[in-house]
mmCIF file of C-alpha atoms in Angstrom:
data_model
loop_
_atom_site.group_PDB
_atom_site.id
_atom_site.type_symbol
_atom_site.label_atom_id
_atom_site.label_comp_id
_atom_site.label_asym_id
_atom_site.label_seq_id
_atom_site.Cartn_x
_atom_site.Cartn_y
_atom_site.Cartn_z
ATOM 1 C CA UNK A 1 1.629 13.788 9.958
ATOM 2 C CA UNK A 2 -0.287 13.312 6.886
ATOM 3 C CA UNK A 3 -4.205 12.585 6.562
ATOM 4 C CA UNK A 4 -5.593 11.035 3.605
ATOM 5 C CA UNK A 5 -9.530 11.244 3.707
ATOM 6 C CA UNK A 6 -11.056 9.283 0.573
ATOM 7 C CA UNK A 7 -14.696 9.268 -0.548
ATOM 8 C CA UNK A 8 -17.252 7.836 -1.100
ATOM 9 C CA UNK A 9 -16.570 4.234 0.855
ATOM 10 C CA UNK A 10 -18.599 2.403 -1.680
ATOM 11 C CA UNK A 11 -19.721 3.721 -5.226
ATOM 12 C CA UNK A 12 -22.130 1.792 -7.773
ATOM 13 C CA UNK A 13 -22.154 1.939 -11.242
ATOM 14 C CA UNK A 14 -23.432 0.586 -14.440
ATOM 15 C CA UNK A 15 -21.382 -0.408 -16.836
ATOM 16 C CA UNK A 16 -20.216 1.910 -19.261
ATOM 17 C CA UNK A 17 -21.320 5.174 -17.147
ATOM 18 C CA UNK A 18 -18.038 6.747 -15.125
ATOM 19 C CA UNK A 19 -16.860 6.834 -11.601
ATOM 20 C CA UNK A 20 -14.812 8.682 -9.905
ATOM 21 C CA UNK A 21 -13.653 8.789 -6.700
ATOM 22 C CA UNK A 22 -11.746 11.932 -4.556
ATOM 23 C CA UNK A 23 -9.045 11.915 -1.896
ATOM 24 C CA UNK A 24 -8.130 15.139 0.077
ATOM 25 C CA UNK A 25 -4.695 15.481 1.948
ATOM 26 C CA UNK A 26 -3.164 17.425 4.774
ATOM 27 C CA UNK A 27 0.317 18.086 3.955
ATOM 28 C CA UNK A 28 1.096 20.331 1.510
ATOM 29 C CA UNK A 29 4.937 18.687 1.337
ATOM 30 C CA UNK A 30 3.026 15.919 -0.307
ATOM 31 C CA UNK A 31 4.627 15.029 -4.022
ATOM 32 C CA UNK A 32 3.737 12.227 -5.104
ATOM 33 C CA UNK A 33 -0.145 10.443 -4.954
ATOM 34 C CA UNK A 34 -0.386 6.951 -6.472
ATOM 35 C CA UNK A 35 -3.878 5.001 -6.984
ATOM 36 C CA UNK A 36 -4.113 1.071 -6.049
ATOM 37 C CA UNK A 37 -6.490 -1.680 -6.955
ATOM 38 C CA UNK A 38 -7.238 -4.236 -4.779
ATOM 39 C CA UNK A 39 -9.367 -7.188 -5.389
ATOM 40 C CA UNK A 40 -10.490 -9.145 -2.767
ATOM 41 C CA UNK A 41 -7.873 -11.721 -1.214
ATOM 42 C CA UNK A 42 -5.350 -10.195 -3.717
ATOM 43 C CA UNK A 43 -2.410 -7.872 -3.753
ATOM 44 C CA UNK A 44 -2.943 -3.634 -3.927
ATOM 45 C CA UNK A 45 -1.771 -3.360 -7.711
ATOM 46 C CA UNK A 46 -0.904 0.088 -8.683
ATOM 47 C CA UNK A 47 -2.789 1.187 -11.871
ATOM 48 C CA UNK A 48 -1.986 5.103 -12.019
ATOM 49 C CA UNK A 49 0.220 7.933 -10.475
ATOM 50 C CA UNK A 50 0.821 11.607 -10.778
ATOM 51 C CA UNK A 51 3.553 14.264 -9.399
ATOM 52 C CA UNK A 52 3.419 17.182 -8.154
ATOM 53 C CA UNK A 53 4.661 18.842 -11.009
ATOM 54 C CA UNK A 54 1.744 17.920 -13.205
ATOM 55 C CA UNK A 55 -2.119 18.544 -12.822
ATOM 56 C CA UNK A 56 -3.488 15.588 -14.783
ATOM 57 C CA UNK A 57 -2.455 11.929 -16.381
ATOM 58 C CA UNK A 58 -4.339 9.791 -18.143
ATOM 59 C CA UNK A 59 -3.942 6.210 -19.052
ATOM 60 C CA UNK A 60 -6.722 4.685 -21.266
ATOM 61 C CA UNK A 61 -9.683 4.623 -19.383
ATOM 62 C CA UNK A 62 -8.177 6.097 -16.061
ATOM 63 C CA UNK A 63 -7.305 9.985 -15.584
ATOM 64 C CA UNK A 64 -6.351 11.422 -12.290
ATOM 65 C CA UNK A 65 -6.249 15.194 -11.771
ATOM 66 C CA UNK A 66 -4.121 17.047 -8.819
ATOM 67 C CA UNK A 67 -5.186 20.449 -7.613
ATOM 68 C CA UNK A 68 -2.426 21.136 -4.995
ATOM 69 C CA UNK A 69 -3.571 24.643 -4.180
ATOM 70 C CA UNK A 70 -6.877 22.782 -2.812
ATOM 71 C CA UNK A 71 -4.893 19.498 -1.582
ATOM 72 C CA UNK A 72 -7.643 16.731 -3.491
ATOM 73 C CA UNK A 73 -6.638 14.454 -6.169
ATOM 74 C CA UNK A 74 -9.496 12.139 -8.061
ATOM 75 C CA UNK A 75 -9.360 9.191 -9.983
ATOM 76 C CA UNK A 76 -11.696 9.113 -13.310
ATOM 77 C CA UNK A 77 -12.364 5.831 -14.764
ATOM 78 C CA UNK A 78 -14.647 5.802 -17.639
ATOM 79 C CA UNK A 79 -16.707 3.165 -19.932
ATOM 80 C CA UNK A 80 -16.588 1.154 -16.736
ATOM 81 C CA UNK A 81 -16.619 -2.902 -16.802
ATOM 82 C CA UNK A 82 -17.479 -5.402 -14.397
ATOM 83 C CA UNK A 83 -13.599 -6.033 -14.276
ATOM 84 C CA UNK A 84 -13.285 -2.667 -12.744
ATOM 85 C CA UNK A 85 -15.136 -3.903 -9.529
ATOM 86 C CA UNK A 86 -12.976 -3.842 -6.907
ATOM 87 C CA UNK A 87 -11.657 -1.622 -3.991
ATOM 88 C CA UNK A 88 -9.789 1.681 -4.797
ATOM 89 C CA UNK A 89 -6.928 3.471 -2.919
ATOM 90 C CA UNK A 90 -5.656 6.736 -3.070
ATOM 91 C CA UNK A 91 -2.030 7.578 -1.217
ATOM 92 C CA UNK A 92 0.091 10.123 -0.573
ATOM 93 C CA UNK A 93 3.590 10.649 0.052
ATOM 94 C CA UNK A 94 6.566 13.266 0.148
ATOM 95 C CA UNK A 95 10.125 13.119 -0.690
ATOM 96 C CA UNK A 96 11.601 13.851 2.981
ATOM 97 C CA UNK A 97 9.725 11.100 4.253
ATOM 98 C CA UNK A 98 11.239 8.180 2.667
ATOM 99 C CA UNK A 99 8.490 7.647 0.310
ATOM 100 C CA UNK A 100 6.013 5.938 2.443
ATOM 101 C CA UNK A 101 2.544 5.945 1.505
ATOM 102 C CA UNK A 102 -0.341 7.393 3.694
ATOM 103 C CA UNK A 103 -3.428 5.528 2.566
ATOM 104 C CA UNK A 104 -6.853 6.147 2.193
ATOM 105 C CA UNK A 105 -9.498 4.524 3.787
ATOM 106 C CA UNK A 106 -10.540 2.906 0.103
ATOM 107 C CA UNK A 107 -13.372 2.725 -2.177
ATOM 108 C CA UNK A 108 -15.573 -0.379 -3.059
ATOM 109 C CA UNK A 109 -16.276 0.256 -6.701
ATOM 110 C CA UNK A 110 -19.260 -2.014 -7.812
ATOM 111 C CA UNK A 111 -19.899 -2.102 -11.541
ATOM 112 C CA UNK A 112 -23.018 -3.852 -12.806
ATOM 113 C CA UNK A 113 -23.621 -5.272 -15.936
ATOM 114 C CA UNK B 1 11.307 -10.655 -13.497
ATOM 115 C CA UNK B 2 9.876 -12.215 -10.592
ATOM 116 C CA UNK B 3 7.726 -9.639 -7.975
ATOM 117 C CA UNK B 4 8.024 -8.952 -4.821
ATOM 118 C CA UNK B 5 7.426 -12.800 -3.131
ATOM 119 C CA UNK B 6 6.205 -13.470 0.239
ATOM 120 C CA UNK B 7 5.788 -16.268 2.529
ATOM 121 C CA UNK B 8 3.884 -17.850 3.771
ATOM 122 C CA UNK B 9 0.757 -16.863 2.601
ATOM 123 C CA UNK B 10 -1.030 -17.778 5.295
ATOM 124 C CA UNK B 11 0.219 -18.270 8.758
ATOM 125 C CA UNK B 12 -2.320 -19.397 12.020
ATOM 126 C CA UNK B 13 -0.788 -19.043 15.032
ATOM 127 C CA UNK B 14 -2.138 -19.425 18.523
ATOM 128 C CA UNK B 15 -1.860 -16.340 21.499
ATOM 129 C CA UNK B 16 1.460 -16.145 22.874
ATOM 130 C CA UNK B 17 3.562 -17.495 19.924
ATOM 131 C CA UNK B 18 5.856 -15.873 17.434
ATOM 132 C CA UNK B 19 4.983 -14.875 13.829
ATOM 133 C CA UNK B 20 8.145 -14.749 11.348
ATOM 134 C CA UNK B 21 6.904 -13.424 7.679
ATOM 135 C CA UNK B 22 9.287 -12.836 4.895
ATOM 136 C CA UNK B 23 9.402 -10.492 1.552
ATOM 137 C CA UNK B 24 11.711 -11.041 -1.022
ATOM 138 C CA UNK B 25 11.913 -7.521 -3.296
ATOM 139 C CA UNK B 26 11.937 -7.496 -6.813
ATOM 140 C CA UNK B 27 15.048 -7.671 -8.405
ATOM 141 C CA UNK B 28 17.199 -4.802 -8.365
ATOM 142 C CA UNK B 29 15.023 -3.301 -5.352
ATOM 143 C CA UNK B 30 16.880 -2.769 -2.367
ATOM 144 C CA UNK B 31 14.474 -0.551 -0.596
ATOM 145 C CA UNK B 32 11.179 -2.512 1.323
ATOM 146 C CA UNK B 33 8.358 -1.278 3.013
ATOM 147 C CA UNK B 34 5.962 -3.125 5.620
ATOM 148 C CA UNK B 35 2.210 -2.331 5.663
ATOM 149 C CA UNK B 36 -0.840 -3.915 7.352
ATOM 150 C CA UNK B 37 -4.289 -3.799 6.664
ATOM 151 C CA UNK B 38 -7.184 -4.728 9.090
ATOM 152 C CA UNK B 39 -10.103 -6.745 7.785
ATOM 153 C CA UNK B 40 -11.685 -4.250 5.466
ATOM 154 C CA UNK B 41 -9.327 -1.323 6.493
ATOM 155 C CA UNK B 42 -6.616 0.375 4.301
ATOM 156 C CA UNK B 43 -3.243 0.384 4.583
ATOM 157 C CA UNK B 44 -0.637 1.424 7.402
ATOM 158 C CA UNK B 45 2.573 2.055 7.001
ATOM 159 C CA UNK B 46 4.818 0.148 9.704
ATOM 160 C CA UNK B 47 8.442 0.279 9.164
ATOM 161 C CA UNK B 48 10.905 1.519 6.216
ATOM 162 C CA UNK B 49 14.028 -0.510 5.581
ATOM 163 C CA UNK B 50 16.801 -0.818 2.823
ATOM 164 C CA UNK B 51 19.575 -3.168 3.231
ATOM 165 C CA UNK B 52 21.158 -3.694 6.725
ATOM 166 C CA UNK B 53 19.098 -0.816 7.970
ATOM 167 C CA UNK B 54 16.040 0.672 9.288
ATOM 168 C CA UNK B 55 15.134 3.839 7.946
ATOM 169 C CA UNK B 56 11.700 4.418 9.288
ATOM 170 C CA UNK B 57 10.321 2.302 11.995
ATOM 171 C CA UNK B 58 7.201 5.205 13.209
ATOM 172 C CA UNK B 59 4.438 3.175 12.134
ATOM 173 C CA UNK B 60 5.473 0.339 14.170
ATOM 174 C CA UNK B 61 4.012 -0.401 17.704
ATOM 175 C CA UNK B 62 6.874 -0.269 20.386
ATOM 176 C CA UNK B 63 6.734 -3.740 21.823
ATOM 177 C CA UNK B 64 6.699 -7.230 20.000
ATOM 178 C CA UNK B 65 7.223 -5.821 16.650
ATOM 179 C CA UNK B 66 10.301 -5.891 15.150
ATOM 180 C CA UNK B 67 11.672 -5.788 11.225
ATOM 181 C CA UNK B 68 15.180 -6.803 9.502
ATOM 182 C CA UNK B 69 16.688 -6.552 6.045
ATOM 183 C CA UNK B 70 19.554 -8.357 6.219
ATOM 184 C CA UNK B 71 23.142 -8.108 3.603
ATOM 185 C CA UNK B 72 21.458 -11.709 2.536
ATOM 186 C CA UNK B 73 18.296 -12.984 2.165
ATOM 187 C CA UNK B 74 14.719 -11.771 2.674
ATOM 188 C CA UNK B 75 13.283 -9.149 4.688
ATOM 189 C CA UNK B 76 11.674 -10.460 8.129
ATOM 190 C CA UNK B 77 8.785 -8.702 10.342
ATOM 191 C CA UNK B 78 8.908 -10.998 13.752
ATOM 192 C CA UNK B 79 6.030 -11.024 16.043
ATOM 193 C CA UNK B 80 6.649 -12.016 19.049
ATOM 194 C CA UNK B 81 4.092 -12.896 21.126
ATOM 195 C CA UNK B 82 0.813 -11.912 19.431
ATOM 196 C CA UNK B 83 -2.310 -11.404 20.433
ATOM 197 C CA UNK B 84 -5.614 -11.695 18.328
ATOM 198 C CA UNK B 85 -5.790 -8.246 17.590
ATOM 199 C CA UNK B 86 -2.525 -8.720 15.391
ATOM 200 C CA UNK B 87 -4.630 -10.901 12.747
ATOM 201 C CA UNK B 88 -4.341 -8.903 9.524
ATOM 202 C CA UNK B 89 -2.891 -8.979 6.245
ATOM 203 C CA UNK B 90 0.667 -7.858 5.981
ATOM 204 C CA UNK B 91 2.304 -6.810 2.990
ATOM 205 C CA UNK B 92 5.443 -5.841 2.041
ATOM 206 C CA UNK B 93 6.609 -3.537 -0.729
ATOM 207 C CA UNK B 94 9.371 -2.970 -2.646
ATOM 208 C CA UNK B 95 10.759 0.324 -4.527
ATOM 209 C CA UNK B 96 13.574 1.083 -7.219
ATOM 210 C CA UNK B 97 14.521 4.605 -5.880
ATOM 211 C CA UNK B 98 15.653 6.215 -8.824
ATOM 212 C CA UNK B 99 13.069 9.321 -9.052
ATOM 213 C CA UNK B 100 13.661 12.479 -7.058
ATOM 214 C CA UNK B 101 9.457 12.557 -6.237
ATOM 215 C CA UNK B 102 7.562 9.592 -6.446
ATOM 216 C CA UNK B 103 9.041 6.318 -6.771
ATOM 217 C CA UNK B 104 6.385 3.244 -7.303
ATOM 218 C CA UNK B 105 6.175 0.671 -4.739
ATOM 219 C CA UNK B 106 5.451 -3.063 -5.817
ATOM 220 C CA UNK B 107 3.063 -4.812 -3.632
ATOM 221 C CA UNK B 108 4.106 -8.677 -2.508
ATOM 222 C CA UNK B 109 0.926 -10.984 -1.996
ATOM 223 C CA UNK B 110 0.787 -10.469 1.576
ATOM 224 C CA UNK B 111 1.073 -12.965 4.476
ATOM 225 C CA UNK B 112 -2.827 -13.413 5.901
ATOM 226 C CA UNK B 113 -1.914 -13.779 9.541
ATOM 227 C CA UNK B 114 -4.940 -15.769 11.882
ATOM 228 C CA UNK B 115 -4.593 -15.764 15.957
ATOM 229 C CA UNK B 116 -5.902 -18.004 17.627
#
């Protein structure tokens, strides 16, 4: 089945530098790799998501790239804030597998003022 | 619009007893996932369901664990039996379908389950 490795674990910042975070996965079948938020004691909020069919998306402040030859996706997020503290998960699924998402093992983003 | 609603939020129940959560999708959603995350773990996918039917129960353990979506009402993961090793947040998810790659899944608030 599908492996999602995700690093670093934990990641500090100051605000306004950038951080970025990087996922590999096994299965090449994999189409579709969304990014979650979670703060703590709160509901995994999805704040990005690419295809397959395209090598980067931006939103804003957040850009993730896909390089499918190499099987690794990363999340950019620039001019961070202290708002962008919180813990970061990449996932993977495919189409013939009913969509469900094979998680990372997350990343505790700490930005500090 | 309301979101994908679950209850209870919290739930403490002692060894041996059952735990009933429920997920409401969001409107329009018939398609729910369950996941559960271990104190400062990620995500695991347990079971796959759209209406009156499981699609995808291989993240599920084999015993004790069971999940419904019926015609009516909410979806229900039933623990029977638990043991402490079951405490973790569960969340449920719900999806629109209508992409051929990639549809987004809406994340509920979870149901914090504590054993006893």
């Amino acid at each position: 089945g599908e492996n999602v490795e995700q690093h670093p674990s934990t990641l500090s910042v100051q605000e306004g530098d950038s951080a970025v975070i990087k996922c590999t996965y096994s299965d090449s079948a994999s189409n579709y790799f969304p990014w979650y938020k979670q703060e703590l004691g709160k509901r995994p909020q999805l704040i990005i998501d690419i295809r397959s069919n395209v090598g980067e998306k931006k939103d804003q402040r957040i850009a993730v790239t896909l390089n499918k030859t190499a099987k690794h996706f990363s999340l950019h997020i620039t001019e961070t804030q202290p708002e962008d503290s919180a813990v970061y998960f990449c996932a993977a699924s495919k189409t013939d597998s009913w969509g469900k998402l094979q998680f990372g093992a997350g990343t505790q983003v700490v930005v500090t003022p | 619009n309301a979101g994908v609603m679950q209850n209870p939020r919290h739930l403490v129940r002692r060894r041996g007893q059952e735990a009933r959560l429920r997920c409401s999708p969001m409107k329009g959603h018939s398609h729910v996932y369950w996941y559960r995350q271990l104190p400062e773990e990620g995500l695991k996918f347990m079971v796959y369901l759209q209406k009156e039917n499981i699609i995808d129960e291989s993240g599920m353990p084999k015993e004790r664990f069971s999940a419904e979506f019926p015609k009516e009402g909410p979806s229900i993961l039933r623990i029977q039996q638990v043991v402490r090793g079951d405490s973790a947040a569960y969340f449920c998810a719900s999806s629109p379908i209508k992409q051929v790659i990639g549809n987004e899944q809406f994340f509920g608030p979870g149901t914090r389950l504590t054993v006893l």
